[in-house]
mmCIF file of C-alpha atoms in Angstrom:
data_model
loop_
_atom_site.group_PDB
_atom_site.id
_atom_site.type_symbol
_atom_site.label_atom_id
_atom_site.label_comp_id
_atom_site.label_asym_id
_atom_site.label_seq_id
_atom_site.Cartn_x
_atom_site.Cartn_y
_atom_site.Cartn_z
ATOM 1 C CA UNK H 1 6.710 -9.136 30.715
ATOM 2 C CA UNK H 2 8.593 -7.538 27.893
ATOM 3 C CA UNK H 3 8.372 -10.652 25.659
ATOM 4 C CA UNK H 4 4.627 -10.709 26.417
ATOM 5 C CA UNK H 5 4.327 -7.012 25.205
ATOM 6 C CA UNK H 6 6.085 -7.801 22.338
ATOM 7 C CA UNK H 7 3.944 -10.646 21.263
ATOM 8 C CA UNK H 8 0.862 -8.724 22.108
ATOM 9 C CA UNK H 9 2.087 -5.829 19.823
ATOM 10 C CA UNK H 10 3.078 -7.737 16.924
ATOM 11 C CA UNK H 11 -0.271 -9.591 17.153
ATOM 12 C CA UNK H 12 -2.234 -6.024 17.309
ATOM 13 C CA UNK H 13 0.102 -5.057 14.035
ATOM 14 C CA UNK H 14 -0.908 -8.333 12.409
ATOM 15 C CA UNK H 15 -4.176 -7.733 12.967
ATOM 16 C CA UNK H 16 -4.174 -4.004 11.764
ATOM 17 C CA UNK H 17 -2.269 -5.066 8.712
ATOM 18 C CA UNK H 18 -5.067 -7.603 7.819
ATOM 19 C CA UNK H 19 -8.040 -5.245 8.348
ATOM 20 C CA UNK H 20 -6.385 -2.607 6.041
ATOM 21 C CA UNK H 21 -5.594 -5.183 3.119
ATOM 22 C CA UNK H 22 -9.178 -6.306 3.743
ATOM 23 C CA UNK H 23 -10.607 -2.726 3.290
ATOM 24 C CA UNK H 24 -8.178 -2.290 -0.048
ATOM 25 C CA UNK H 25 -9.515 -5.508 -1.299
ATOM 26 C CA UNK H 26 -13.360 -4.432 -0.492
ATOM 27 C CA UNK H 27 -12.704 -1.309 -2.481
ATOM 28 C CA UNK H 28 -11.088 -2.756 -5.544
ATOM 29 C CA UNK H 29 -13.701 -5.506 -5.441
ATOM 30 C CA UNK H 30 -16.467 -2.703 -5.771
ATOM 31 C CA UNK H 31 -14.815 -1.023 -8.303
ATOM 32 C CA UNK H 32 -14.242 -4.221 -10.520
ATOM 33 C CA UNK H 33 -17.809 -5.122 -10.215
ATOM 34 C CA UNK H 34 -18.634 -1.505 -11.660
ATOM 35 C CA UNK H 35 -16.183 -2.019 -14.455
ATOM 36 C CA UNK H 36 -17.661 -5.557 -15.399
ATOM 37 C CA UNK H 37 -21.188 -4.503 -14.907
ATOM 38 C CA UNK H 38 -20.610 -1.373 -17.004
ATOM 39 C CA UNK H 39 -18.658 -3.099 -20.070
ATOM 40 C CA UNK H 40 -15.920 -0.569 -20.049
ATOM 41 C CA UNK H 41 -13.055 -1.161 -22.406
ATOM 42 C CA UNK H 42 -10.363 -1.023 -19.359
ATOM 43 C CA UNK H 43 -11.929 -3.944 -17.889
ATOM 44 C CA UNK H 44 -8.446 -5.711 -18.443
ATOM 45 C CA UNK H 45 -6.674 -3.681 -15.833
ATOM 46 C CA UNK H 46 -8.795 -5.250 -13.370
ATOM 47 C CA UNK H 47 -9.849 -8.805 -14.452
ATOM 48 C CA UNK H 48 -9.265 -11.401 -17.230
ATOM 49 C CA UNK H 49 -11.533 -11.653 -20.177
ATOM 50 C CA UNK H 50 -13.418 -14.809 -18.490
ATOM 51 C CA UNK H 51 -14.122 -13.070 -15.428
ATOM 52 C CA UNK H 52 -15.500 -10.121 -17.290
ATOM 53 C CA UNK H 53 -17.706 -12.501 -19.379
ATOM 54 C CA UNK H 54 -19.065 -14.408 -16.346
ATOM 55 C CA UNK H 55 -20.045 -10.982 -14.510
ATOM 56 C CA UNK H 56 -21.229 -8.708 -17.259
ATOM 57 C CA UNK H 57 -25.152 -9.131 -18.300
ATOM 58 C CA UNK H 58 -24.617 -8.711 -21.839
ATOM 59 C CA UNK H 59 -22.258 -11.309 -22.245
ATOM 60 C CA UNK H 60 -23.944 -13.583 -19.911
ATOM 61 C CA UNK H 61 -27.055 -12.931 -22.390
ATOM 62 C CA UNK H 62 -29.002 -11.580 -19.362
ATOM 63 C CA UNK H 63 -30.287 -8.354 -21.177
ATOM 64 C CA UNK H 64 -29.846 -7.142 -24.865
ATOM 65 C CA UNK H 65 -27.150 -5.255 -26.475
ATOM 66 C CA UNK H 66 -28.662 -2.067 -26.049
ATOM 67 C CA UNK H 67 -28.148 -2.363 -22.039
ATOM 68 C CA UNK H 68 -26.762 0.945 -20.880
ATOM 69 C CA UNK H 69 -25.315 0.971 -17.280
ATOM 70 C CA UNK H 70 -26.258 3.706 -14.763
ATOM 71 C CA UNK H 71 -24.120 3.698 -11.652
ATOM 72 C CA UNK H 72 -26.841 4.651 -9.446
ATOM 73 C CA UNK H 73 -28.670 1.780 -10.067
ATOM 74 C CA UNK H 74 -25.965 -0.735 -9.040
ATOM 75 C CA UNK H 75 -25.650 -1.515 -5.514
ATOM 76 C CA UNK H 76 -23.062 -3.788 -3.984
ATOM 77 C CA UNK H 77 -23.383 -5.114 -0.294
ATOM 78 C CA UNK H 78 -20.856 -5.599 1.952
ATOM 79 C CA UNK H 79 -17.587 -7.061 0.788
ATOM 80 C CA UNK H 80 -16.445 -9.756 2.910
ATOM 81 C CA UNK H 81 -12.594 -10.566 1.959
ATOM 82 C CA UNK H 82 -10.890 -13.984 2.975
ATOM 83 C CA UNK H 83 -7.359 -13.377 2.075
ATOM 84 C CA UNK H 84 -3.660 -14.343 2.594
ATOM 85 C CA UNK H 85 -2.378 -10.936 1.719
ATOM 86 C CA UNK H 86 -1.487 -11.805 -1.928
ATOM 87 C CA UNK H 87 -4.591 -13.745 -2.884
ATOM 88 C CA UNK H 88 -7.948 -13.357 -1.688
ATOM 89 C CA UNK H 89 -11.509 -14.747 -2.172
ATOM 90 C CA UNK H 90 -14.121 -12.129 -1.822
ATOM 91 C CA UNK H 91 -17.842 -12.570 -1.079
ATOM 92 C CA UNK H 92 -20.221 -9.886 -2.120
ATOM 93 C CA UNK H 93 -23.912 -9.289 -3.258
ATOM 94 C CA UNK H 94 -24.739 -7.327 -6.116
ATOM 95 C CA UNK H 95 -28.058 -5.825 -6.953
ATOM 96 C CA UNK H 96 -29.073 -3.864 -10.220
ATOM 97 C CA UNK H 97 -32.474 -2.666 -10.891
ATOM 98 C CA UNK H 98 -33.676 -0.600 -13.676
ATOM 99 C CA UNK H 99 -37.482 -0.823 -15.235
ATOM 100 C CA UNK H 100 -36.226 -3.084 -18.075
ATOM 101 C CA UNK H 101 -33.583 -5.417 -16.085
ATOM 102 C CA UNK H 102 -32.791 -6.571 -12.758
ATOM 103 C CA UNK H 103 -30.936 -8.897 -10.830
ATOM 104 C CA UNK H 104 -29.626 -9.600 -7.142
ATOM 105 C CA UNK H 105 -26.955 -12.182 -7.018
ATOM 106 C CA UNK H 106 -24.124 -13.193 -4.619
ATOM 107 C CA UNK H 107 -20.569 -12.954 -6.311
ATOM 108 C CA UNK H 108 -17.513 -14.546 -5.522
ATOM 109 C CA UNK H 109 -14.297 -13.193 -6.823
ATOM 110 C CA UNK H 110 -10.819 -14.825 -6.915
ATOM 111 C CA UNK H 111 -8.333 -11.993 -6.633
ATOM 112 C CA UNK H 112 -4.613 -12.045 -6.687
ATOM 113 C CA UNK H 113 -2.191 -8.984 -6.084
ATOM 114 C CA UNK H 114 -0.186 -8.370 -9.276
ATOM 115 C CA UNK H 115 2.107 -5.604 -9.526
ATOM 116 C CA UNK H 116 0.576 -3.583 -6.560
ATOM 117 C CA UNK H 117 -2.973 -4.011 -7.850
ATOM 118 C CA UNK H 118 -5.651 -6.377 -7.039
ATOM 119 C CA UNK H 119 -6.525 -8.426 -10.401
ATOM 120 C CA UNK H 120 -9.644 -10.800 -10.797
ATOM 121 C CA UNK H 121 -8.771 -14.317 -11.927
ATOM 122 C CA UNK H 122 -12.440 -15.990 -11.710
ATOM 123 C CA UNK H 123 -15.828 -15.371 -10.844
ATOM 124 C CA UNK H 124 -18.573 -17.632 -9.390
ATOM 125 C CA UNK H 125 -22.427 -16.597 -9.454
ATOM 126 C CA UNK H 126 -25.318 -17.914 -8.101
ATOM 127 C CA UNK H 127 -28.528 -16.736 -9.505
#
């Protein structure tokens, strides 16, 4: 009986830890997409330059160089992280619409936990 309770308690703790890591990953994924879409100069703290170029609409030549990011027009859907605590694949749909430019696309990010922060190492986008 004690062993069963111990095993059940450990399983519950593992599930809670998994969900909490997933919430942390989801939060950071949304932050990464905002940084990449906005073209901020501090993107290197969150992703490599290759990942940035795959997400940023100006780098992808989806819009002109005069594009100004408005956070209110950018929506991200539910982030679905599949992770093994230190590496993760996240699936999310992002949408951005203004009078001159719009997109709605599924994004898959590969993330790694580096020095206590999630870092995007690759992005796959299906238009």
